[in-house]
mmCIF file of C-alpha atoms in Angstrom:
data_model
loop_
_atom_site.group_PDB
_atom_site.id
_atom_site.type_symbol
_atom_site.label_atom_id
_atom_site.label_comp_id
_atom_site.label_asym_id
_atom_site.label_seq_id
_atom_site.Cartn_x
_atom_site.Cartn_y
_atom_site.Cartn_z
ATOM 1 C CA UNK A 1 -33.061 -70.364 -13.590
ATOM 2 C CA UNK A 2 -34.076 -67.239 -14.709
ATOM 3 C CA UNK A 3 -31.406 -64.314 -15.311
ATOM 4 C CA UNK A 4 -33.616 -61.636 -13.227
ATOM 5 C CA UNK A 5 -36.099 -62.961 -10.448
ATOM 6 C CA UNK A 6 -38.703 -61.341 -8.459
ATOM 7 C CA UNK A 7 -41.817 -62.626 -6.785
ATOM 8 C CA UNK A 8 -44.995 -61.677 -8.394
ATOM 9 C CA UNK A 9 -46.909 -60.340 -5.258
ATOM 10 C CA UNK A 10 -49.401 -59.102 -4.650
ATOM 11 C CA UNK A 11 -47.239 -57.059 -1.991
ATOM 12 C CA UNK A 12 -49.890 -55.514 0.384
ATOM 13 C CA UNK A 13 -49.178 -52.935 3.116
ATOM 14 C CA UNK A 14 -50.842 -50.585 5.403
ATOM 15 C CA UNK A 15 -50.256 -46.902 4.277
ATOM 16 C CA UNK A 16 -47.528 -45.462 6.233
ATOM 17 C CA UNK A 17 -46.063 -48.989 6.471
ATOM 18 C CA UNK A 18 -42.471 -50.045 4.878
ATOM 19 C CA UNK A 19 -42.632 -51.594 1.642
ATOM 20 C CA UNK A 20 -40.040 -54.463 0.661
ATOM 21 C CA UNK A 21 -39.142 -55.246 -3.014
ATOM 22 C CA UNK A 22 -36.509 -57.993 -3.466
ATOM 23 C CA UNK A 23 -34.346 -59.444 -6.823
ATOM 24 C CA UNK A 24 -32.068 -62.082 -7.439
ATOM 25 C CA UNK A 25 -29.795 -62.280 -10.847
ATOM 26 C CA UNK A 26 -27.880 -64.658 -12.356
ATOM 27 C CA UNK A 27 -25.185 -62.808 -13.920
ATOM 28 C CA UNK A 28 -22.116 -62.118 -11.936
ATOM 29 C CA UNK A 29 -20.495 -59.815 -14.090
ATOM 30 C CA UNK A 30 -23.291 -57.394 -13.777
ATOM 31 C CA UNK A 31 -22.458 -54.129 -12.965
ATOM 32 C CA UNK A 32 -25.921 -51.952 -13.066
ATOM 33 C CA UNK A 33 -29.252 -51.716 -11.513
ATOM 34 C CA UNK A 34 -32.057 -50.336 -12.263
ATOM 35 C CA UNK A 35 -35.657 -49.951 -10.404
ATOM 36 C CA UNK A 36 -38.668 -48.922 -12.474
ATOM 37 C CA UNK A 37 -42.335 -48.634 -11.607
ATOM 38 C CA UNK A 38 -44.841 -49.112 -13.612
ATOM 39 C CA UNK A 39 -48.383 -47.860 -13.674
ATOM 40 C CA UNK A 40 -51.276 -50.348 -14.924
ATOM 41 C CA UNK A 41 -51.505 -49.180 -18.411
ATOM 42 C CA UNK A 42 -48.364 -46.778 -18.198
ATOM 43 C CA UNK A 43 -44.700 -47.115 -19.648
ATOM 44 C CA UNK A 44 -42.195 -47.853 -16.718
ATOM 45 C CA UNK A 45 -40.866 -45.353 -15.164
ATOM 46 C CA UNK A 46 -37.162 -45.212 -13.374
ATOM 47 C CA UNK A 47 -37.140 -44.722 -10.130
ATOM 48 C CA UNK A 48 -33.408 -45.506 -8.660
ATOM 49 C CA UNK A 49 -30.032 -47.323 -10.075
ATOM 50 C CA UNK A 50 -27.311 -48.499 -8.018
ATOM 51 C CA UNK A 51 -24.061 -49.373 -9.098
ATOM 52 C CA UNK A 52 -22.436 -49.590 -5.660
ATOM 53 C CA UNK A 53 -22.851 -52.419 -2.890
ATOM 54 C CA UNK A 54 -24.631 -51.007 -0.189
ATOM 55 C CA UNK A 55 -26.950 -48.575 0.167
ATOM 56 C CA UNK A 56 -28.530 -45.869 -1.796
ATOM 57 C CA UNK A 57 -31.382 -43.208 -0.499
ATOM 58 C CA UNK A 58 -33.432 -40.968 -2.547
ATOM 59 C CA UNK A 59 -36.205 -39.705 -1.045
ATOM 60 C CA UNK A 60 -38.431 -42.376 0.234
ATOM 61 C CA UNK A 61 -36.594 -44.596 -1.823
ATOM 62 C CA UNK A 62 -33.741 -46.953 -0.690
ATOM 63 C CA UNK A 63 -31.951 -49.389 -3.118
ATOM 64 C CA UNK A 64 -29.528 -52.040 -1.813
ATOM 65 C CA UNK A 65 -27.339 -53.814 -3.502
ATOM 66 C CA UNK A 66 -25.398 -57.120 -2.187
ATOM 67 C CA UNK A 67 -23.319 -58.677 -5.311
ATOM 68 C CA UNK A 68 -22.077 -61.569 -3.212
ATOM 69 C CA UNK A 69 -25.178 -62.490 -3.093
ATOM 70 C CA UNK A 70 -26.565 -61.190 -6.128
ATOM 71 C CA UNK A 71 -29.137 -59.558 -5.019
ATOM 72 C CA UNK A 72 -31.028 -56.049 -5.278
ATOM 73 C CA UNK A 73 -33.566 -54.374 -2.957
ATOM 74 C CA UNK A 74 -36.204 -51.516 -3.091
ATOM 75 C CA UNK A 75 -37.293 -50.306 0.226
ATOM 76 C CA UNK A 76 -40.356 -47.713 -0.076
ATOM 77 C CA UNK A 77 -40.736 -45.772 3.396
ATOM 78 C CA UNK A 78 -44.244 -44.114 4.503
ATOM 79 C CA UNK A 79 -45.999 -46.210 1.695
ATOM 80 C CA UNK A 80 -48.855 -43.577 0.320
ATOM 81 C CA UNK A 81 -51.524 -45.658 -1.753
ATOM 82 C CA UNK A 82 -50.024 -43.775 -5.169
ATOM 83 C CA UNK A 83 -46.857 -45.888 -4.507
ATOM 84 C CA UNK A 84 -49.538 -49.226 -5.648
ATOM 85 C CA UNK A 85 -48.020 -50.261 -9.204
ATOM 86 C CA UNK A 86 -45.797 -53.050 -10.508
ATOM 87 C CA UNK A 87 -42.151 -52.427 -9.891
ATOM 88 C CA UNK A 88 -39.510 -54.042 -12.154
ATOM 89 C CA UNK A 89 -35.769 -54.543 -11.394
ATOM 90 C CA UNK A 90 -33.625 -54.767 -14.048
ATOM 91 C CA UNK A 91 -29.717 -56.215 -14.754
ATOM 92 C CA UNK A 92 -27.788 -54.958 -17.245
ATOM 93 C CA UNK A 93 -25.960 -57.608 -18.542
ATOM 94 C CA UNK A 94 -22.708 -58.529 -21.217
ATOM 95 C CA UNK A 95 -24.065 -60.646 -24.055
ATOM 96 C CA UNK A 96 -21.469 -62.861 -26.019
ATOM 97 C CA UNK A 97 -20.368 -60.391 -27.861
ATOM 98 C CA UNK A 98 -19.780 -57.756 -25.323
ATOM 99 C CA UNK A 99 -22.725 -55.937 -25.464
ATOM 100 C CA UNK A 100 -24.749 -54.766 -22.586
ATOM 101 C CA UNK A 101 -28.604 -55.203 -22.683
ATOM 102 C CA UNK A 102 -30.595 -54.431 -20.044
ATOM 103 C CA UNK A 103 -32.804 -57.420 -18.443
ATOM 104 C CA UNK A 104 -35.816 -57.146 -16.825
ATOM 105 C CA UNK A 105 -37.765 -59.222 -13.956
ATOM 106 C CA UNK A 106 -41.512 -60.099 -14.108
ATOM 107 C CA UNK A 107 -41.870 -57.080 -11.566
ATOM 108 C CA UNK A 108 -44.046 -57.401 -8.055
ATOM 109 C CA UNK A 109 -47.564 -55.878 -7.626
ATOM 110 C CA UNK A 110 -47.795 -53.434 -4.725
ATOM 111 C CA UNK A 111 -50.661 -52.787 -2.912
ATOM 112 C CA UNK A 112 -51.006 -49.894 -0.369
ATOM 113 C CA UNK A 113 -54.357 -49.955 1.314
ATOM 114 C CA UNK A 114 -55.421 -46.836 3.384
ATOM 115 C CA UNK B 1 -36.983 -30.933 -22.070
ATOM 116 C CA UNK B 2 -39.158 -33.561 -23.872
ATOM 117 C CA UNK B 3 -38.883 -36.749 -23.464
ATOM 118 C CA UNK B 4 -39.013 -39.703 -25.440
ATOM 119 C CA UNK B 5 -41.533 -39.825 -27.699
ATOM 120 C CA UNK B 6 -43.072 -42.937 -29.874
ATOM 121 C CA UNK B 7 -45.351 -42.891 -32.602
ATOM 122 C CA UNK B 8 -48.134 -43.957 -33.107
ATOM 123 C CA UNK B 9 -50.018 -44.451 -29.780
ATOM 124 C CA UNK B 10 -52.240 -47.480 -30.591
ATOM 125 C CA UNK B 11 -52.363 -49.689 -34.162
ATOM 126 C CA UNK B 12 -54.512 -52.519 -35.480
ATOM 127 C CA UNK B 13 -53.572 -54.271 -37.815
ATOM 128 C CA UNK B 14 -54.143 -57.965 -39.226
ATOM 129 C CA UNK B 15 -51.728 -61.073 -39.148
ATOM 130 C CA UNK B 16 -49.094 -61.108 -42.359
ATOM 131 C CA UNK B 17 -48.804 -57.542 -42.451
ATOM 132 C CA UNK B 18 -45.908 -55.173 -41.716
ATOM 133 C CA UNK B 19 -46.023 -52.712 -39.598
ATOM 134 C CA UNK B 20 -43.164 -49.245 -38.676
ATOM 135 C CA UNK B 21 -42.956 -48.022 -34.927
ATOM 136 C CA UNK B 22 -41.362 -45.041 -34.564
ATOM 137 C CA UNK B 23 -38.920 -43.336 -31.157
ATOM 138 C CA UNK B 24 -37.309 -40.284 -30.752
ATOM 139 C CA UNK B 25 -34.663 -39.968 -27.719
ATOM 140 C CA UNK B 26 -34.289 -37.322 -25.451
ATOM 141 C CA UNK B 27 -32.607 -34.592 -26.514
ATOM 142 C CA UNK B 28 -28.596 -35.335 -26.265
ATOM 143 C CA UNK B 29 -28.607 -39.027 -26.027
ATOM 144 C CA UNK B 30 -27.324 -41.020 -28.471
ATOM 145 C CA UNK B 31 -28.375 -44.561 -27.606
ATOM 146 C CA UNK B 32 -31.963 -45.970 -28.309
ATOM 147 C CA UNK B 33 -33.498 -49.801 -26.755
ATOM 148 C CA UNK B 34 -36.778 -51.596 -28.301
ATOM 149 C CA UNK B 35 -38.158 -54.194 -25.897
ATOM 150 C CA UNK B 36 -41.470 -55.688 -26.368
ATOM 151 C CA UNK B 37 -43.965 -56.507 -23.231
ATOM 152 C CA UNK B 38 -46.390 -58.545 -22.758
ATOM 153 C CA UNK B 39 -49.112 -58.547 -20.286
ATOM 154 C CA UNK B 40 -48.283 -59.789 -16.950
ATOM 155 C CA UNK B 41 -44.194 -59.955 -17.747
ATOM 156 C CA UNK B 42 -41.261 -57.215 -17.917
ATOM 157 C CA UNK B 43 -39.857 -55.738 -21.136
ATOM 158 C CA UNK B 44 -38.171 -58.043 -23.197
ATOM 159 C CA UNK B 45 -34.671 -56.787 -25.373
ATOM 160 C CA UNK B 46 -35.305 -56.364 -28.798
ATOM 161 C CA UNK B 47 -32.407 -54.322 -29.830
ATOM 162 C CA UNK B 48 -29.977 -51.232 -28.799
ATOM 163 C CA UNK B 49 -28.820 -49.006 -30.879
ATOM 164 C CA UNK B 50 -26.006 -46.372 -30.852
ATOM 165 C CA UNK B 51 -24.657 -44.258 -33.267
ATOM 166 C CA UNK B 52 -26.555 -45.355 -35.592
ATOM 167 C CA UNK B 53 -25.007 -49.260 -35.400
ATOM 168 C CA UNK B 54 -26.711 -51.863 -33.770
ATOM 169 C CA UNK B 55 -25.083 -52.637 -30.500
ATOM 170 C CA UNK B 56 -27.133 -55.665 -29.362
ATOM 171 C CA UNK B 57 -30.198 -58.327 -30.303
ATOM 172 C CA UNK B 58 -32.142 -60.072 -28.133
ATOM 173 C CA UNK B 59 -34.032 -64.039 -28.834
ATOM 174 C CA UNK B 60 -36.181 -62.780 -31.785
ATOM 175 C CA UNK B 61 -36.970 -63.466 -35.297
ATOM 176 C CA UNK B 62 -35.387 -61.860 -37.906
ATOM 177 C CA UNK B 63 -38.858 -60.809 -39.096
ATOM 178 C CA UNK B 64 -37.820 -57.703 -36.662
ATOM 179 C CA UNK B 65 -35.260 -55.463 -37.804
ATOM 180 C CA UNK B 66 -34.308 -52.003 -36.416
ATOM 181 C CA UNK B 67 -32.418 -48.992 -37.942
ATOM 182 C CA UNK B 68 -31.504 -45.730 -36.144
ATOM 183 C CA UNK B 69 -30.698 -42.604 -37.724
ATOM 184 C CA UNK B 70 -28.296 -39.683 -37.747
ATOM 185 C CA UNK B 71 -30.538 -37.030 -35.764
ATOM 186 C CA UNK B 72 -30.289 -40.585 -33.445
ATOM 187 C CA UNK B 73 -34.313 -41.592 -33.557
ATOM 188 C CA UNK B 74 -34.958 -44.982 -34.614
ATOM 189 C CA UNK B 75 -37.937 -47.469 -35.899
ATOM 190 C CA UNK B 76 -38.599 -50.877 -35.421
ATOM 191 C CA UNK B 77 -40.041 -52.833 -38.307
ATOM 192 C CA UNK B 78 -41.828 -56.330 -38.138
ATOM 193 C CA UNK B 79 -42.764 -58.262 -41.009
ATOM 194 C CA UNK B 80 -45.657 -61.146 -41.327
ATOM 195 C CA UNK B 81 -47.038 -60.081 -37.868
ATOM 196 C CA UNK B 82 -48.313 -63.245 -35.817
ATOM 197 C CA UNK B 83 -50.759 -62.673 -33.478
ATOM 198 C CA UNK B 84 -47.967 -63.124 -30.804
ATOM 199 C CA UNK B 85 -46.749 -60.161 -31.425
ATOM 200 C CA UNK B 86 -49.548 -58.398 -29.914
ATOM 201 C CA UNK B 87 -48.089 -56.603 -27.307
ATOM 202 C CA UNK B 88 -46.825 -53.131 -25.722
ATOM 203 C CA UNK B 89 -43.358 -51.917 -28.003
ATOM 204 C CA UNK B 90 -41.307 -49.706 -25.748
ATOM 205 C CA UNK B 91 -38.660 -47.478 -26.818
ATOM 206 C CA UNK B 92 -35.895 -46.655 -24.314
ATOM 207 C CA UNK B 93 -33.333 -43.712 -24.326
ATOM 208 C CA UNK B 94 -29.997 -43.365 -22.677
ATOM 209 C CA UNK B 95 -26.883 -40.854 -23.779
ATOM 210 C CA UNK B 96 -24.609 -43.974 -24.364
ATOM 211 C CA UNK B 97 -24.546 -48.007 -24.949
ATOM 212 C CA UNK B 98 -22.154 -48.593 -21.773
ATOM 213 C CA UNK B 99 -23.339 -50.380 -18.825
ATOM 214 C CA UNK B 100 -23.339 -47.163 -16.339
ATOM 215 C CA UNK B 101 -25.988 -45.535 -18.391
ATOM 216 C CA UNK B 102 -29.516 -45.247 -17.156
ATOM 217 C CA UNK B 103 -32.718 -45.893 -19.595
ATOM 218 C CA UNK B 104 -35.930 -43.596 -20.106
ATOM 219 C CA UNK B 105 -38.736 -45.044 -21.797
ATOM 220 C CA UNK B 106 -41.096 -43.672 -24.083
ATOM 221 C CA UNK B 107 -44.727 -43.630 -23.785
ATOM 222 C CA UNK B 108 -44.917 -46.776 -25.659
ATOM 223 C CA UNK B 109 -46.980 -48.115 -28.564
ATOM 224 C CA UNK B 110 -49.825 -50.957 -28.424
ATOM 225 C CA UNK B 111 -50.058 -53.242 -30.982
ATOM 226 C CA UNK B 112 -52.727 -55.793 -31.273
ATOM 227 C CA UNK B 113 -52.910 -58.316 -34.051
ATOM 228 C CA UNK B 114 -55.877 -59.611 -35.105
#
């Protein structure tokens, strides 16, 4: 299993439409994350963090987070086609020796078509 | 304020040799992350720094070795590059090594090993 999971898309929605970004970890001691998008070609870029079950709004932006589950959402309301890039979620995690590093999915694709 | 910065943009060089990749943090953190990405996958740990003392390694070779310094910017060093490690080297910022502590990467610098 891997420690940070997210399926590879392509996610494609309508502009205007709500776009769905999901992640599972494996780590249940985690206490941090993180949502980045990144541009093709382009460093990734941080977008929201949640530390908090529940919900988290910024804008357009909503990040959930469910640690019972283990799982960590992006929602992306009004989808413009600029929002089209790869978006990562990453888990900070404890290694061994008690040392957080910061791990990262595969990230989805999104695709907003006009 | 800037932001992070990493030096150089782009470098060639050939398998066996060494090669210096350099980050500076944003201004007031103390805490800098190398992760290396491939195409197609999320940033991988490489190390964290803080305070100038390593504060986590991830799965790679000892032929990479880090060092951060007292105005806090860092380098990564590889030795006997393989063509493997062809990839983008990001450099990450954040003011402290906790968990709570949100990451800002750097441009980025593209290696390719030929």
């Amino acid at each position: 299993q891997k420690e940070v999971e997210q399926n590879s898309g392509p996610l494609s929605v309508p502009e205007g439409a709500i776009a769905s970004l999901n992640c599972t970890y494996s780590d249940r001691g985690s206490q941090s994350f993180f949502w980045y998008r990144q541009y093709s070609g382009k460093s990734p870029e941080l977008i929201m963090f949640i530390y908090s079950n529940g919900d988290k709004e910024d804008g357009r932006f909503t990040a959930q987070l469910n640690k019972a589950s283990q799982y960590v959402s992006l929602l992306i309301r009004d989808s413009q086609p600029s929002d089209s890039a790869t978006y990562l979620c990453a888990v900070n995690m404890q290694d061994r020796g008690g040392y957080n590093k910061l791990i990262f999915g595969a990230g989805t694709r999104l695709a907003v078509h006009p | 304020d800037a932001g992070v910065t990493q030096s150089p943009t782009h470098l060639i060089k050939t398998r066996g040799q060494h090669v210096t990749l350099r980050c500076s943090p944003i201004s007031g953190h103390k805490s800098v992350s190398w992760y290396q990405q491939v195409l197609g996958q999320g940033p991988q740990f490489i190390f964290q720094y803080y305070e100038k003392e390593e504060r986590g390694r991830g799965n790679f070779p000892d032929r990479f070795s880090a060092r951060q310094f007292p105005n806090y910017s860092s380098e990564l060093n590889v030795n006997a590059l393989l063509l493997g490690d062809s990839a983008l080297y990001l450099c990450a910022s954040s003011f402290s090594s906790g968990s709570l502590n949100e990451q800002y990467f750097g441009p980025g610098t593209r290696l390719t090993v030929t």
